Each structure stands twice: as C-alpha cells, then as structure tokens.
Amino acid sequence: MSPSNLASVAVGRPVRGEFTYVVPEGLSGRLSPGQRILVPFGRSMSLGFFLGPATPPPEAESVKLKPIMKVLEDSPSLPPDLIALLRFAAEHYRYPLGEVIKSALPPGLTKTEMEKEAKPDVQEFAVALVTEAPAILRRAPAQSAALAYLLAVGGRAPLEEVAHAIPGARETLRKLVERGLVRIDEEVIAPGVKEGLGQGRPAQLTPEQDAAVKELHTAIDTGGFQPFLLHGVTGSGKTEVYLRAVERALSHGKGSLVLVPEIALTPQLVGRFRSRFGADVAVLHSALKDRERLFHWQALRKGTVRIAVGVRSAVFAPVENLGLVVVDEEHDPSFKQEDKLRYQARDLAVVRAKQAGAVVVLGSATPSLETLENTRRGRYRKLELKNRVDDRPMPTISLVDLRQERPREPLAQEEAPILSAPLLDAMAETIAKGQQVILFLNRRGHSTFLICEVCGTSVKCSECDVCLTYHRSQNRVVCHYCGVAHPLPDHCRECTGPLLKMGVGTERVEAEVAERIPQARVARLDRDSATSAERLTEMLASFARREIDVLVGTQMVAKGHDFPGVTLVCVVMADTSLAIPDFRAAERTFHLLTQVAGRAGRGKDPGRVLVQTYNPEADPVKRMLVHDFDGFAQRELERRKVLAWPPYTRMAAVRLEGESAEQTASVARQLGDFLARQMPPASWGVRLLGPAVAPISRIRGRTRWQLLLKAPTHAALAPLLARLEMKLVDIPSAVRVTIDVDPAAML
Ligand code: ADP
Ligand code: ZN
C-alpha cells in the first residue's frame, strides 16, 4: 500500500493516539487536513478528523485497516495552525486528540452530519426621519414619547430596545412609520451580539501608552513570534493599547485573538471592541447558543470576521491569518479549565502565537509569577504603564487592624458586628457626597460555618469533608462543594448544645450595611444573586447608572470594572484567602486585593481603599498597601525558589476519586509504587510527593487522594506521565484517575 492511500485520523472518542485508515478510491483527491470525516470505529461509526497522509504500519496490521466512509465537508473546519495547537494540547495535557478537537469545535460541528451553514440574525432598527417632534403629535402622547426616545438616543435604536423602554412601542412606531416620521430598517447582525456601549477613541494617548503602542506596532510590522508583558497599573488604559495593536494588525490584513477572563463581568471591554471594529468582531462567551457558536466559527474561518474576543475556550477560535494574540488580565484563574481537558488558555495562547508567528501581549496590573519570571529571563519583553490615565492618582490605601479596632456595639441580632467604625464612617461620608462604594469579601452566604458552643463540633456536609455555609435568605445550610442543602439545624447533633454562627459571608455584610446605614441603597453581587448572565449584566448596569450606592460582593466585584462613581473600596476581611493551604495563597491574595482596590478613583474624584485585617504584618497585605507589586513579587519568587514551587518547578497532579475509601487508598498506593519504580535517574530532578489524602478528603461522598510530581522542566516529566497513562488502563474503573498538568488549585 502506498502512503498516499493511507490517512492519519483523530477519532472523536476517548482513545489515545492517531489511527490509520485506508482512503477509498472515490475519496482520493477530496481530502485535505482538518476535514471532518466519518470512520468505522469498533462496532459503530464515529466522527473523525483527517490529519494528513499516514506512513504504512507493519505488514500484519495493514490487512485489518478499515476505509474512511464519508467526507462530511468540502472545506476543512480546522485550519492547519489550529491542528498544530490541538496536537500540542493533547500531548502536553495528556488528553485524547479526538476529544481535544471536539472540545475546541462548536457543538454543531461535533456531530456526524454534513455541515450546515449557520444563518445570521436580522435585527430591526427604528430610525427617526425628523429632528424634532412635529406639531401634529401634540395630541398623540404615546407617539411623541416614542419619537422623543429615539431622538434622545441619537435618532436610531434597535426596535427591541424601544419596545423595552416604552410599553406598546411596536404599535406606536408602526403609526409613526405611517406618518412618515420613522423608518424601520432591517440589518443583518452576527447572532448573539448586542450593540455595545462604546467609548470614543481618545484624542491622545498618554506618553506611556504611546511608547507601548509604538513598540507593538514595530513588532506587528516586522511580524514573527514576539511575546510581550504589558504591566500596567489599574486604570492605566491597557485596553486602548490592545485596540491600537488590533488596528495595526488589521492594516496588515491580519486577524486578532483577544482573550478575557469573563465576558459578563467585562461588558465595557467588549463594548469598546465592538464600537471600534463593529461587525469585524466575534464575541465568544459561554452563554452563546449552539447555532450562534457555529455562525461565529464559520465567519472567522472564512475570514469575513477577523477579530475574536472571548473567554478561555476562544483560544481555539479559527482566526484566519493570525497576527496578534492578546490575553487581558493574564493572571486570572479562570483561564485554567478545571475539568476534562485541563488546559491553561494563557499558556496555549502563547503556544498558538509561536506556531502562527504572531505577536502576543499578556496584560495585567498584577502579572502571574510565571509570566514575570519569563520576563526576567528575557523571554518576554516588558511594556510598562506606571501611571493612570489623565494623571489620576492611585487610590490611597489604609489598614484597619481588627485586633485593635473592635467593631461598634453589637447589633440587634445575635452575631457580633463586622464593620468597624472607620469603615462605617467612610461609607456614610462617601454616600453623602453622592459617590459609590464597593465592599469586597470573598465568601458567599451569611455565615461560613456553624459551631457548637458546648462541644465545639462544627456542622459538616455528610457527603463532603467541608463545613456547611448558612444562607439566611433560604434559612438553610448549604454545601458549596456538592450543593446539598438542609434546613438550619437548631442544635448540635452530638450534644444538643446551641449552635453559633461563625465566619462572615457577603449576605451578612449586606444585611449589616442595610442596618447600619439605612439611607444607603445596597445590593449584593455574587453567584447567589447573579443567577444568570442577564441578571448579572442588569446589576452591573444598574450600579453604573448609580441606582445603587453600595455594592457588596465576591471577586465578581473585583474584576476589570470601570465605574467612575466609585471612590471608596472596602475589603471586609483581607485574611480569608491567606489561610488556604495552597502555595499560591499569598499571590492570589495580592492579586485580589490589588484588583479590587483598582476599582476606586477611576473617575475625576480620587479614590481610597480601607482594608480590614487580623494580619497587618502579612506580606501581601503590607505590600499592596504601598502599591509595591515588584517588592512583593521579588520576595515571593525567592520563597518559591527555595521551596521549589512554580515558576521554578513544573508540576503535574495525579488525582484519584472513588466511592470506596479502601479501594481508592489502595489504588493511590499502587500508583505511588508504580511511579517510584519508573522514576528517571536522580539527575533529572523529578520528585514524587505522596500519595496523600487530598486537602479536601471527600467530595460528593467520594474519597480523594493525590500524588504530586515536580521536575525542573516539563520535558523531564513528560515520559513519566506517558507511562503512567498506559498504566491507568489496568486501574479498576470504580476509581477515577485524572492527570492535571501545570495544576492551578491544590485543593
Ligand atoms: P485598565 O484596563 O488599564 O485598568 P482601562 O483600559 O479600563 O484601564 O482605561 C481606564 C479608563 O481610561 C477608561 O475609561 C478609558 O476609556 C480611559 N482612557 C484610556 N486611554 C485614554 C486616553 N489616552 N485618554 C483619555 N482616556 C483614556
Ligand atoms: Zn457536600
């Protein structure tokens, strides 16, 4: 058999490796790499992806080769540079290639059907044909209201929006059309994309922006892989730098890929891209419908849309002729996917840029230590924005030492208060000036645990090794790991003693603000209140319209928001994220505190930040107080070096989970022994930690164990992981084993 008769195929099934198939005569000449095909696999048919010609396997095996049954599309869904990236991901993260490809494609393309063309949406716009209401409308108040609305928003608005603002507007507008005062236009729009609330192009860049933009322009003009870190303090105008770089890439006919942590939390950034580049932007977020996803994929693939802005999975968007990759807030933990293909999108973005010969910009006010170390080693070039736009000052930050500053006299409830006098005074003062407050606490619920006053037993989940959180709005205790909820117990199960509500959550902070500052309009933003993307958008919009004075929330309030009315940010408890048993706890604390502090003083009024803490001496707390990121990073990097943690070590976590505690423990030991026997020579520096019970020893009734592998380079780990993967075939299926390469969370 000649090699051209053989095809290498990734099968869309959870199986390792590439498979060889025969190309039947009728299909030869019709195949190109990246095409979706249909192949026999096992006893049934399966979706496959043609990767290229294959080299013939040994004689004996060639006999059994099966033919490709069908080609499902004329032009390949997967462009060549994406195939290269997906191959890398499968290899690096130890995940079956076919499954990797399936997770990259929109659901519409993972079925074994012929490709369908996704249709765009049509949106109706009402356009005013006059510049003021004529006299004849005086006796038609509804019509004059609808027209007034249109004129107030610039003479043109989506019909849907007018109908939303004014009840019955559809009918009213029809009457206005009859009078020749309004026209209805139909426009083709990309589905799932709403008009963005944009901001104009600033007349002038700041000198620092200008310098950064110049360097990026030169890099884009030259072409080729060039990685940059854009380290800019909060409010320094990083987005404008991205926009100018995207413009430059477009001027060379090149596409751009922009990754952001969470679209719903960054509507302003998306709005700026939409208002600058209009329909040339595909917005890829997790709430898209299947059909919308398919539409964007096809538009990008055809090159009719050249910019993709999206969340982590957008790293796989088929942008044509890629010239620029941007990762905004590159330190954000949401770039790591925590199930199935456990990839880090920021890392894959750099790999993709390298493979495509593109410029890549990683932007942040608090870069990850991994990125910082790459910059220190000269792998990435650093661009710095040390000042805020318009010479606005950085917020002043002060500490409230909770060991000295007892919160004011008990409330008319059983719990001790949590808001100290300086916090309450500052909040009242800010609200009196008509300005806004953000109150940050990274814990949901009312009380984070219940403890018996007599015997000290805490109320735990029966299925998980964690304490239950009390949610007052539901009057229930809830497990934040498995979601189980029970009515609030009225006494201790062990000794019938009374239960104390301990550990503060956002729900309780909200209640205390309402009680202490009755004149304040308070709202809470966390996963319990923002139950849908729409609800979240609505809350953020309402805060932006200043209908809310105090916004209490979890890290959802800390993200890249730009609310000019916010002049006070309070951190209710800086210590919550410090105590987590994870080597990244200090880094994460520093990031969170700096990000949330960065929400203050972004408008014309200067901002201030108050941080309540029991640990005023903790390094991240002390350093963020004086905006000393470099000092913090320096010290933290030294500590990581001494303790051999990333970025000085590459890691892989092997996690086990099983119903039976004995069986899981025994498999963990078995894998531990296997790895110990397979260890490469000591000079490679590979180390095995464990097996050990995971820090959270049980979730959903399943016992958890883990093994950690550390090595100076990923290359030293890779062969060991490959052998481990083969070994997993022998493991009883009752114990689930996952390999997490470059793990983010240690719990
Ligand atoms: P960052 O992402 O660095 O926190 P943003 O990109 O959100 O900052 O910019 C902060 C604010 O400054 C935004 O409202 C933005 O529109 C505005 N801005 C950015 N660049 C300029 C400029 N050159 N002149 C005036 N305003 C600017
Ligand atoms: Zn539970």
Coordinates of C-alpha atoms and ligand atoms in Angstrom, one line a residue, residues 199-200 202-206 209 232-240 242 244 269 272 328-329 385 389-390 392 560-562 598-599 602, ligand 1:
Q199 CA -16.5 54.8 24.2
G200 CA -14.9 57.0 21.6
P202 CA -9.3 59.0 22.9
A203 CA -7.8 62.0 21.1
Q204 CA -4.5 61.4 22.6
L205 CA -2.6 58.5 24.1
T206 CA -0.7 59.1 27.4
Q209 CA 0.5 54.3 26.2
G232 CA 0.0 48.5 33.6
V233 CA -1.4 49.6 36.9
T234 CA -5.2 49.6 37.2
G235 CA -6.8 52.4 35.2
S236 CA -3.6 53.0 33.1
G237 CA -5.5 52.4 29.9
K238 CA -4.4 48.9 28.8
T239 CA -7.5 48.3 26.7
E240 CA -6.6 51.3 24.4
Y242 CA -4.8 46.5 22.8
R244 CA -4.4 50.1 18.7
L269 CA -14.2 46.0 27.3
R272 CA -15.1 49.1 23.3
D328 CA -6.2 40.6 29.2
E329 CA -5.8 40.0 33.0
L385 CA 2.3 51.7 32.3
V389 CA -4.8 57.9 32.5
D390 CA -5.1 61.7 32.9
R392 CA -5.4 60.4 38.1
G560 CA -11.9 44.9 35.4
H561 CA -14.9 47.2 36.0
D562 CA -14.6 50.8 35.2
G598 CA -8.1 49.3 41.5
R599 CA -11.8 49.9 41.2
R602 CA -11.2 55.8 38.2
Ligands
ADP1 P1 -7.0 49.4 32.7 O1 -7.6 48.2 31.8 O2 -5.6 49.6 32.5 O3 -7.4 49.3 34.1 P2 -8.8 50.9 31.0 O4 -8.3 50.5 29.7 O5 -10.1 50.5 31.5 O6 -7.7 50.7 32.1 O7 -8.8 52.5 31.0 C1 -9.2 53.3 32.0 C2 -10.1 54.5 31.5 O8 -9.3 55.5 30.8 C3 -11.2 54.1 30.5 O9 -12.3 54.8 30.9 C4 -10.6 54.5 29.2 O10 -11.6 54.8 28.3 C5 -9.8 55.7 29.5 N1 -8.7 56.0 28.6 C6 -7.8 55.1 28.2 N2 -6.8 55.7 27.5 C7 -7.1 57.0 27.4 C8 -6.5 58.2 26.9 N3 -5.4 58.1 26.2 N4 -7.1 59.4 27.1 C9 -8.2 59.5 27.8 N5 -8.9 58.5 28.4 C10 -8.3 57.2 28.2

